[in-house]
Tab-separated table of N, CA and C in Angstrom:
chain	number	residue	atom	x	y	z
G	18	UNK	N	6.624	7.823	26.219
G	18	UNK	CA	5.827	6.636	26.433
G	18	UNK	C	4.649	6.918	27.367
G	19	UNK	N	4.832	7.826	28.324
G	19	UNK	CA	3.749	8.130	29.231
G	19	UNK	C	2.582	8.776	28.489
G	20	UNK	N	2.903	9.557	27.446
G	20	UNK	CA	1.866	10.219	26.676
G	20	UNK	C	0.966	9.189	25.968
G	21	UNK	N	1.577	8.150	25.444
G	21	UNK	CA	0.778	7.137	24.739
G	21	UNK	C	-0.168	6.448	25.702
G	22	UNK	N	0.313	6.125	26.911
G	22	UNK	CA	-0.556	5.457	27.900
G	22	UNK	C	-1.692	6.406	28.303
G	23	UNK	N	-1.346	7.665	28.493
G	23	UNK	CA	-2.339	8.628	28.881
G	23	UNK	C	-3.400	8.805	27.782
G	24	UNK	N	-2.939	8.798	26.505
G	24	UNK	CA	-3.842	8.939	25.397
G	24	UNK	C	-4.797	7.755	25.322
G	25	UNK	N	-4.306	6.536	25.610
G	25	UNK	CA	-5.192	5.361	25.590
G	25	UNK	C	-6.220	5.468	26.671
G	26	UNK	N	-5.867	5.964	27.840
G	26	UNK	CA	-6.821	6.137	28.940
G	26	UNK	C	-7.854	7.164	28.531
G	27	UNK	N	-7.397	8.269	27.891
G	27	UNK	CA	-8.312	9.308	27.465
G	27	UNK	C	-9.306	8.795	26.423
G	28	UNK	N	-8.818	7.979	25.478
G	28	UNK	CA	-9.697	7.412	24.454
G	28	UNK	C	-10.721	6.482	25.092
G	29	UNK	N	-10.332	5.659	26.064
G	29	UNK	CA	-11.244	4.753	26.706
G	29	UNK	C	-12.300	5.558	27.480
G	30	UNK	N	-11.907	6.662	28.134
G	30	UNK	CA	-12.870	7.485	28.833
G	30	UNK	C	-13.857	8.111	27.843
G	31	UNK	N	-13.398	8.518	26.691
G	31	UNK	CA	-14.256	9.083	25.667
G	31	UNK	C	-15.264	8.034	25.180
G	32	UNK	N	-14.795	6.790	25.003
G	32	UNK	CA	-15.698	5.721	24.608
G	32	UNK	C	-16.733	5.455	25.709
G	33	UNK	N	-16.324	5.507	26.967
G	33	UNK	CA	-17.257	5.297	28.070
G	33	UNK	C	-18.303	6.404	28.099
G	34	UNK	N	-17.901	7.630	27.773
G	34	UNK	CA	-18.850	8.735	27.781
G	34	UNK	C	-19.915	8.586	26.679
G	35	UNK	N	-19.544	7.933	25.560
G	35	UNK	CA	-20.469	7.704	24.474
G	35	UNK	C	-21.345	6.485	24.716
G	36	UNK	N	-20.895	5.607	25.593
G	36	UNK	CA	-21.598	4.318	25.815
G	36	UNK	C	-22.988	4.562	26.366
G	37	UNK	N	-23.848	3.589	26.154
G	37	UNK	CA	-25.208	3.634	26.672
G	37	UNK	C	-25.157	3.443	28.171
G	38	UNK	N	-26.199	3.879	28.901
G	38	UNK	CA	-26.224	3.680	30.347
G	38	UNK	C	-26.099	2.192	30.682
G	39	UNK	N	-25.278	1.909	31.719
G	39	UNK	CA	-25.024	0.528	32.102
G	39	UNK	C	-26.144	0.029	32.984
G	40	UNK	N	-26.501	-1.284	32.864
G	40	UNK	CA	-27.524	-1.837	33.725
G	40	UNK	C	-26.983	-1.986	35.149
G	41	UNK	N	-27.903	-2.166	36.092
G	41	UNK	CA	-27.529	-2.337	37.461
G	41	UNK	C	-26.736	-3.638	37.591
G	42	UNK	N	-25.706	-3.661	38.389
G	42	UNK	CA	-24.871	-4.838	38.536
G	42	UNK	C	-23.566	-4.632	37.809
G	43	UNK	N	-22.685	-5.588	37.921
G	43	UNK	CA	-21.380	-5.529	37.295
G	43	UNK	C	-21.426	-6.294	36.009
G	44	UNK	N	-21.283	-5.611	34.850
G	44	UNK	CA	-21.339	-6.316	33.589
G	44	UNK	C	-20.011	-7.043	33.311
G	45	UNK	N	-20.096	-8.144	32.550
G	45	UNK	CA	-18.887	-8.819	32.177
G	45	UNK	C	-18.235	-8.035	31.028
G	46	UNK	N	-17.063	-8.500	30.588
G	46	UNK	CA	-16.306	-7.766	29.596
G	46	UNK	C	-17.021	-7.649	28.262
G	47	UNK	N	-17.670	-8.711	27.800
G	47	UNK	CA	-18.354	-8.674	26.492
G	47	UNK	C	-19.554	-7.732	26.541
G	48	UNK	N	-20.253	-7.672	27.643
G	48	UNK	CA	-21.349	-6.722	27.769
G	48	UNK	C	-20.887	-5.291	27.714
G	49	UNK	N	-19.773	-5.025	28.404
G	49	UNK	CA	-19.256	-3.663	28.418
G	49	UNK	C	-18.785	-3.248	27.002
G	50	UNK	N	-18.192	-4.178	26.258
G	50	UNK	CA	-17.750	-3.881	24.909
G	50	UNK	C	-18.930	-3.618	23.980
G	51	UNK	N	-19.946	-4.454	24.099
G	51	UNK	CA	-21.120	-4.247	23.219
G	51	UNK	C	-21.831	-2.954	23.549
G	52	UNK	N	-21.777	-2.533	24.805
G	52	UNK	CA	-22.417	-1.267	25.158
G	52	UNK	C	-21.620	-0.096	24.606
G	53	UNK	N	-20.315	-0.193	24.552
G	53	UNK	CA	-19.498	0.879	24.025
G	53	UNK	C	-19.739	1.108	22.565
G	54	UNK	N	-19.919	0.036	21.776
G	54	UNK	CA	-20.032	0.208	20.343
G	54	UNK	C	-21.455	0.197	19.862
G	55	UNK	N	-22.412	0.036	20.745
G	55	UNK	CA	-23.818	-0.019	20.326
G	55	UNK	C	-24.403	1.381	20.213
G	56	UNK	N	-25.036	1.644	19.103
G	56	UNK	CA	-25.733	2.922	18.878
G	56	UNK	C	-27.131	2.586	18.457
G	57	UNK	N	-28.055	3.456	18.750
G	57	UNK	CA	-29.414	3.235	18.340
G	57	UNK	C	-29.537	3.513	16.825
G	58	UNK	N	-30.517	2.883	16.153
G	58	UNK	CA	-30.693	3.158	14.727
G	58	UNK	C	-31.001	4.628	14.446
G	59	UNK	N	-31.666	5.334	15.363
G	59	UNK	CA	-31.941	6.740	15.152
G	59	UNK	C	-30.644	7.549	15.047
G	60	UNK	N	-29.621	7.212	15.878
G	60	UNK	CA	-28.371	7.937	15.818
G	60	UNK	C	-27.702	7.684	14.469
G	61	UNK	N	-27.708	6.445	13.953
G	61	UNK	CA	-27.080	6.137	12.700
G	61	UNK	C	-27.707	6.940	11.557
G	62	UNK	N	-29.003	7.003	11.528
G	62	UNK	CA	-29.706	7.729	10.455
G	62	UNK	C	-29.356	9.212	10.520
G	63	UNK	N	-29.279	9.783	11.697
G	63	UNK	CA	-28.975	11.199	11.838
G	63	UNK	C	-27.523	11.512	11.548
G	64	UNK	N	-26.622	10.558	11.753
G	64	UNK	CA	-25.188	10.863	11.561
G	64	UNK	C	-24.753	10.673	10.095
G	65	UNK	N	-25.452	9.887	9.299
G	65	UNK	CA	-24.979	9.585	7.997
G	65	UNK	C	-24.947	10.797	7.040
G	66	UNK	N	-26.001	11.594	6.870
G	66	UNK	CA	-25.919	12.723	5.936
G	66	UNK	C	-24.829	13.752	6.314
G	67	UNK	N	-24.681	14.161	7.563
G	67	UNK	CA	-23.591	15.092	7.890
G	67	UNK	C	-22.221	14.483	7.637
G	68	UNK	N	-22.061	13.180	7.900
G	68	UNK	CA	-20.773	12.539	7.641
G	68	UNK	C	-20.461	12.505	6.144
G	69	UNK	N	-21.459	12.159	5.352
G	69	UNK	CA	-21.240	12.134	3.894
G	69	UNK	C	-20.918	13.550	3.401
G	70	UNK	N	-21.661	14.534	3.871
G	70	UNK	CA	-21.379	15.915	3.471
G	70	UNK	C	-19.968	16.338	3.852
G	71	UNK	N	-19.537	15.930	5.053
G	71	UNK	CA	-18.199	16.308	5.496
G	71	UNK	C	-17.151	15.617	4.619
G	72	UNK	N	-17.308	14.311	4.331
G	72	UNK	CA	-16.353	13.611	3.506
G	72	UNK	C	-16.292	14.191	2.100
G	73	UNK	N	-17.441	14.583	1.578
G	73	UNK	CA	-17.442	15.186	0.229
G	73	UNK	C	-16.785	16.540	0.243
G	74	UNK	N	-16.914	17.272	1.346
G	74	UNK	CA	-16.286	18.604	1.415
G	74	UNK	C	-14.763	18.538	1.551
G	75	UNK	N	-14.252	17.449	2.105
G	75	UNK	CA	-12.787	17.358	2.263
G	75	UNK	C	-12.163	16.486	1.161
G	76	UNK	N	-12.932	16.139	0.160
G	76	UNK	CA	-12.407	15.345	-0.987
G	76	UNK	C	-11.271	16.177	-1.612
G	77	UNK	N	-10.086	15.503	-1.791
G	77	UNK	CA	-8.967	16.255	-2.338
G	77	UNK	C	-9.178	16.642	-3.814
G	78	UNK	N	-8.480	17.717	-4.181
G	78	UNK	CA	-8.561	18.181	-5.574
G	78	UNK	C	-7.818	17.219	-6.492
G	79	UNK	N	-8.056	17.375	-7.792
G	79	UNK	CA	-7.345	16.549	-8.777
G	79	UNK	C	-5.867	17.016	-8.790
G	80	UNK	N	-4.960	16.042	-8.749
G	80	UNK	CA	-3.546	16.331	-8.731
G	80	UNK	C	-2.928	15.983	-10.077
G	81	UNK	N	-2.231	16.915	-10.686
G	81	UNK	CA	-1.598	16.698	-11.967
G	81	UNK	C	-0.155	16.321	-11.765
G	82	UNK	N	0.373	15.496	-12.688
G	82	UNK	CA	1.758	15.057	-12.585
G	82	UNK	C	2.723	16.083	-13.130
G	83	UNK	N	2.271	16.954	-14.015
G	83	UNK	CA	3.175	17.926	-14.621
G	83	UNK	C	3.981	17.299	-15.755
G	84	UNK	N	3.483	16.178	-16.264
G	84	UNK	CA	4.169	15.456	-17.357
G	84	UNK	C	3.936	16.157	-18.666
G	85	UNK	N	4.999	16.353	-19.434
G	85	UNK	CA	4.912	17.012	-20.741
G	85	UNK	C	4.648	15.938	-21.798
G	86	UNK	N	3.417	15.849	-22.290
G	86	UNK	CA	3.050	14.841	-23.272
G	86	UNK	C	3.545	15.161	-24.657
G	87	UNK	N	4.073	16.345	-24.863
G	87	UNK	CA	4.560	16.709	-26.212
G	87	UNK	C	5.946	16.104	-26.467
G	88	UNK	N	6.686	15.806	-25.405
G	88	UNK	CA	8.021	15.213	-25.541
G	88	UNK	C	7.895	13.710	-25.594
G	89	UNK	N	8.890	13.062	-26.214
G	89	UNK	CA	8.831	11.563	-26.228
G	89	UNK	C	9.006	11.021	-24.832
G	90	UNK	N	8.306	9.909	-24.579
G	90	UNK	CA	8.376	9.279	-23.266
G	90	UNK	C	9.692	8.492	-23.118
G	91	UNK	N	10.517	8.925	-22.203
G	91	UNK	CA	11.751	8.182	-21.870
G	91	UNK	C	11.574	7.703	-20.436
G	92	UNK	N	12.376	6.740	-20.082
G	92	UNK	CA	12.246	6.211	-18.723
G	92	UNK	C	12.552	7.288	-17.658
G	93	UNK	N	13.521	8.123	-17.965
G	93	UNK	CA	13.869	9.146	-16.955
G	93	UNK	C	12.765	10.210	-16.842
G	94	UNK	N	12.137	10.579	-17.953
G	94	UNK	CA	11.067	11.583	-17.859
G	94	UNK	C	9.856	11.027	-17.166
G	95	UNK	N	9.514	9.735	-17.425
G	95	UNK	CA	8.392	9.103	-16.755
G	95	UNK	C	8.662	8.960	-15.258
G	96	UNK	N	9.876	8.534	-14.891
G	96	UNK	CA	10.210	8.396	-13.477
G	96	UNK	C	10.212	9.731	-12.769
G	97	UNK	N	10.678	10.764	-13.435
G	97	UNK	CA	10.681	12.098	-12.831
G	97	UNK	C	9.220	12.570	-12.597
G	98	UNK	N	8.377	12.342	-13.595
G	98	UNK	CA	6.962	12.729	-13.447
G	98	UNK	C	6.307	11.943	-12.328
G	99	UNK	N	6.551	10.650	-12.265
G	99	UNK	CA	5.981	9.797	-11.204
G	99	UNK	C	6.475	10.227	-9.832
G	100	UNK	N	7.740	10.569	-9.741
G	100	UNK	CA	8.320	11.009	-8.451
G	100	UNK	C	7.646	12.318	-8.005
G	101	UNK	N	7.523	13.271	-8.932
G	101	UNK	CA	6.892	14.541	-8.584
G	101	UNK	C	5.400	14.348	-8.215
G	102	UNK	N	4.741	13.472	-8.946
G	102	UNK	CA	3.347	13.175	-8.636
G	102	UNK	C	3.220	12.523	-7.266
G	103	UNK	N	4.123	11.585	-6.972
G	103	UNK	CA	4.102	10.938	-5.635
G	103	UNK	C	4.294	11.932	-4.515
G	104	UNK	N	5.170	12.881	-4.709
G	104	UNK	CA	5.379	13.932	-3.695
G	104	UNK	C	4.120	14.760	-3.488
G	105	UNK	N	3.484	15.152	-4.569
G	105	UNK	CA	2.252	15.950	-4.475
G	105	UNK	C	1.146	15.160	-3.825
G	106	UNK	N	1.050	13.876	-4.180
G	106	UNK	CA	-0.017	13.044	-3.584
G	106	UNK	C	0.212	12.807	-2.101
G	107	UNK	N	1.481	12.615	-1.719
G	107	UNK	CA	1.781	12.428	-0.325
G	107	UNK	C	1.408	13.699	0.508
G	108	UNK	N	1.707	14.847	-0.006
G	108	UNK	CA	1.305	16.087	0.679
G	108	UNK	C	-0.211	16.185	0.772
G	109	UNK	N	-0.873	15.742	-0.306
G	109	UNK	CA	-2.346	15.754	-0.289
G	109	UNK	C	-2.922	14.785	0.732
G	110	UNK	N	-2.295	13.623	0.901
G	110	UNK	CA	-2.738	12.644	1.942
G	110	UNK	C	-2.606	13.259	3.291
G	111	UNK	N	-1.487	13.917	3.561
G	111	UNK	CA	-1.267	14.540	4.896
G	111	UNK	C	-2.296	15.635	5.128
G	112	UNK	N	-2.528	16.485	4.125
G	112	UNK	CA	-3.505	17.567	4.314
G	112	UNK	C	-4.914	17.004	4.500
G	113	UNK	N	-5.239	15.963	3.733
G	113	UNK	CA	-6.560	15.361	3.849
G	113	UNK	C	-6.763	14.726	5.213
G	114	UNK	N	-5.722	14.040	5.707
G	114	UNK	CA	-5.875	13.378	7.005
G	114	UNK	C	-6.034	14.392	8.105
G	115	UNK	N	-5.389	15.527	7.986
G	115	UNK	CA	-5.557	16.605	8.991
G	115	UNK	C	-6.967	17.158	9.032
G	116	UNK	N	-7.674	17.076	7.918
G	116	UNK	CA	-9.038	17.577	7.897
G	116	UNK	C	-10.072	16.568	8.326
G	117	UNK	N	-9.676	15.332	8.563
G	117	UNK	CA	-10.619	14.325	9.051
G	117	UNK	C	-11.045	14.643	10.479
G	118	UNK	N	-12.335	14.454	10.800
G	118	UNK	CA	-12.802	14.760	12.149
G	118	UNK	C	-12.086	13.910	13.195
G	119	UNK	N	-11.559	14.547	14.205
G	119	UNK	CA	-10.930	13.853	15.321
G	119	UNK	C	-9.454	13.553	15.125
G	120	UNK	N	-8.935	13.719	13.892
G	120	UNK	CA	-7.547	13.356	13.663
G	120	UNK	C	-6.602	14.258	14.430
G	121	UNK	N	-6.898	15.535	14.482
G	121	UNK	CA	-6.009	16.459	15.187
G	121	UNK	C	-6.099	16.314	16.692
G	122	UNK	N	-7.139	15.638	17.188
G	122	UNK	CA	-7.255	15.414	18.605
G	122	UNK	C	-6.326	14.278	19.084
G	123	UNK	N	-5.830	13.479	18.150
G	123	UNK	CA	-4.921	12.407	18.510
G	123	UNK	C	-3.547	12.986	18.900
G	124	UNK	N	-2.807	12.256	19.660
G	124	UNK	CA	-1.446	12.659	20.012
G	124	UNK	C	-0.623	12.670	18.718
G	125	UNK	N	0.333	13.611	18.608
G	125	UNK	CA	1.093	13.783	17.400
G	125	UNK	C	1.830	12.501	16.989
G	126	UNK	N	2.299	11.705	17.931
G	126	UNK	CA	2.956	10.437	17.606
G	126	UNK	C	1.962	9.485	16.934
G	127	UNK	N	0.729	9.491	17.397
G	127	UNK	CA	-0.304	8.631	16.817
G	127	UNK	C	-0.661	9.102	15.411
G	128	UNK	N	-0.720	10.439	15.205
G	128	UNK	CA	-0.980	10.975	13.897
G	128	UNK	C	0.101	10.531	12.886
G	129	UNK	N	1.350	10.668	13.315
G	129	UNK	CA	2.464	10.323	12.438
G	129	UNK	C	2.436	8.819	12.135
G	130	UNK	N	2.167	8.026	13.140
G	130	UNK	CA	2.132	6.566	12.947
G	130	UNK	C	1.029	6.181	11.987
G	131	UNK	N	-0.157	6.764	12.114
G	131	UNK	CA	-1.263	6.457	11.232
G	131	UNK	C	-0.917	6.828	9.785
G	132	UNK	N	-0.298	7.967	9.585
G	132	UNK	CA	0.064	8.361	8.201
G	132	UNK	C	1.160	7.447	7.682
G	133	UNK	N	2.138	7.128	8.493
G	133	UNK	CA	3.218	6.258	8.039
G	133	UNK	C	2.719	4.899	7.613
G	134	UNK	N	1.738	4.361	8.301
G	134	UNK	CA	1.255	3.007	7.996
G	134	UNK	C	0.156	2.994	6.939
G	135	UNK	N	-0.385	4.145	6.549
G	135	UNK	CA	-1.503	4.128	5.637
G	135	UNK	C	-1.293	4.845	4.320
G	136	UNK	N	-0.232	5.638	4.192
G	136	UNK	CA	-0.101	6.441	2.987
G	136	UNK	C	-0.006	5.609	1.715
G	137	UNK	N	0.718	4.516	1.749
G	137	UNK	CA	0.859	3.708	0.545
G	137	UNK	C	-0.466	3.067	0.164
G	138	UNK	N	-1.218	2.570	1.118
G	138	UNK	CA	-2.519	1.956	0.817
G	138	UNK	C	-3.472	3.013	0.259
G	139	UNK	N	-3.487	4.217	0.818
G	139	UNK	CA	-4.369	5.261	0.294
G	139	UNK	C	-3.976	5.631	-1.132
G	140	UNK	N	-2.699	5.708	-1.427
G	140	UNK	CA	-2.297	6.078	-2.766
G	140	UNK	C	-2.577	4.969	-3.795
G	141	UNK	N	-2.371	3.718	-3.405
G	141	UNK	CA	-2.672	2.617	-4.305
G	141	UNK	C	-4.165	2.492	-4.543
G	142	UNK	N	-4.957	2.685	-3.485
G	142	UNK	CA	-6.400	2.663	-3.642
G	142	UNK	C	-6.866	3.793	-4.560
G	143	UNK	N	-6.278	4.976	-4.383
G	143	UNK	CA	-6.594	6.097	-5.262
G	143	UNK	C	-6.276	5.810	-6.706
G	144	UNK	N	-5.139	5.189	-6.961
G	144	UNK	CA	-4.747	4.835	-8.336
G	144	UNK	C	-5.751	3.824	-8.913
G	145	UNK	N	-6.123	2.834	-8.122
G	145	UNK	CA	-7.092	1.858	-8.592
G	145	UNK	C	-8.442	2.466	-8.878
G	146	UNK	N	-8.872	3.357	-7.991
G	146	UNK	CA	-10.179	4.003	-8.163
G	146	UNK	C	-10.192	4.891	-9.399
G	147	UNK	N	-9.138	5.698	-9.595
G	147	UNK	CA	-9.058	6.548	-10.783
G	147	UNK	C	-9.023	5.723	-12.046
G	148	UNK	N	-8.253	4.634	-12.033
G	148	UNK	CA	-8.149	3.775	-13.211
G	148	UNK	C	-9.494	3.137	-13.534
G	149	UNK	N	-10.207	2.722	-12.541
G	149	UNK	CA	-11.525	2.112	-12.734
G	149	UNK	C	-12.552	3.141	-13.214
G	150	UNK	N	-12.502	4.285	-12.584
G	150	UNK	CA	-13.521	5.346	-12.874
G	150	UNK	C	-13.329	5.981	-14.256
G	151	UNK	N	-12.108	6.280	-14.642
G	151	UNK	CA	-11.848	7.049	-15.876
G	151	UNK	C	-11.559	6.204	-17.073
G	152	UNK	N	-10.888	5.068	-16.926
G	152	UNK	CA	-10.500	4.246	-18.096
G	152	UNK	C	-10.934	2.802	-17.942
G	153	UNK	N	-11.948	2.529	-17.121
G	153	UNK	CA	-12.509	1.215	-16.911
G	153	UNK	C	-11.467	0.150	-16.520
G	154	UNK	N	-10.423	0.563	-15.875
G	154	UNK	CA	-9.415	-0.351	-15.407
G	154	UNK	C	-8.500	-0.904	-16.477
G	155	UNK	N	-8.572	-0.343	-17.684
G	155	UNK	CA	-7.743	-0.842	-18.812
G	155	UNK	C	-6.338	-0.263	-18.792
G	156	UNK	N	-6.160	0.873	-18.126
G	156	UNK	CA	-4.866	1.533	-18.038
G	156	UNK	C	-4.658	2.040	-16.655
G	157	UNK	N	-3.438	2.485	-16.348
G	157	UNK	CA	-3.122	3.067	-15.048
G	157	UNK	C	-3.273	4.583	-15.148
G	158	UNK	N	-4.261	5.082	-14.419
G	158	UNK	CA	-4.611	6.519	-14.453
G	158	UNK	C	-3.941	7.190	-13.257
G	159	UNK	N	-2.677	7.523	-13.391
G	159	UNK	CA	-1.936	8.175	-12.313
G	159	UNK	C	-2.462	9.593	-12.091
G	160	UNK	N	-2.665	10.337	-13.182
G	160	UNK	CA	-3.161	11.699	-13.147
G	160	UNK	C	-3.744	11.993	-14.501
G	161	UNK	N	-4.542	13.076	-14.624
G	161	UNK	CA	-5.132	13.371	-15.942
G	161	UNK	C	-4.091	13.549	-17.053
G	162	UNK	N	-2.886	13.959	-16.678
G	162	UNK	CA	-1.846	14.168	-17.698
G	162	UNK	C	-0.796	13.037	-17.694
G	163	UNK	N	-1.092	11.926	-16.981
G	163	UNK	CA	-0.136	10.799	-16.961
G	163	UNK	C	-0.954	9.505	-16.849
G	164	UNK	N	-1.284	8.951	-18.015
G	164	UNK	CA	-2.047	7.686	-18.085
G	164	UNK	C	-1.158	6.710	-18.836
G	165	UNK	N	-0.891	5.577	-18.188
G	165	UNK	CA	-0.016	4.547	-18.803
G	165	UNK	C	-0.806	3.315	-19.177
G	166	UNK	N	-0.488	2.751	-20.368
G	166	UNK	CA	-1.141	1.515	-20.771
G	166	UNK	C	-0.153	0.344	-20.707
C-alpha cells in the first residue's frame, strides 16, 4: 500500500514539473488544475505527428484464429477456435500495452490493474472495428479465418 501512495505522489510531482509557471501569489485549486493540464497550441502541434507515428509503429499484427474452414462448423470447433483466438488476443493486448509510452514507468500493480480493467473493452472494440472495416458491420469479423454471420 505504501508503494501506491508513493506512486501517486510521484505522478503529481511529474504533473507539477510539466505545469506552466505559476503566477505570483497562492492559486486556488481550480487555477492549479488548469495550469497542470494546460498546454500551448505550439506544443500540441509538435506532439501530434510523433505520437501518431508511435501509435502506428506499435499497431498489433493481424491475429489468426487457426480455424479450419474445410471442416464442418460444429459448436465445439467454433468454441475451441474462439478460445484460442481469445488467448492470442489477450497476449497481444498485454504486449501492446507494454509498448505504450509511459506504461512501464507505472508501478507493476497499476499496470496489472489497468490491463485487468481494460482488456475486455479493448477486445470488443477491436472486434467492432474489424467488423466495420472489413465487412461493413454485417458480420462478426473475429479474425481473417473466422468470420461469423
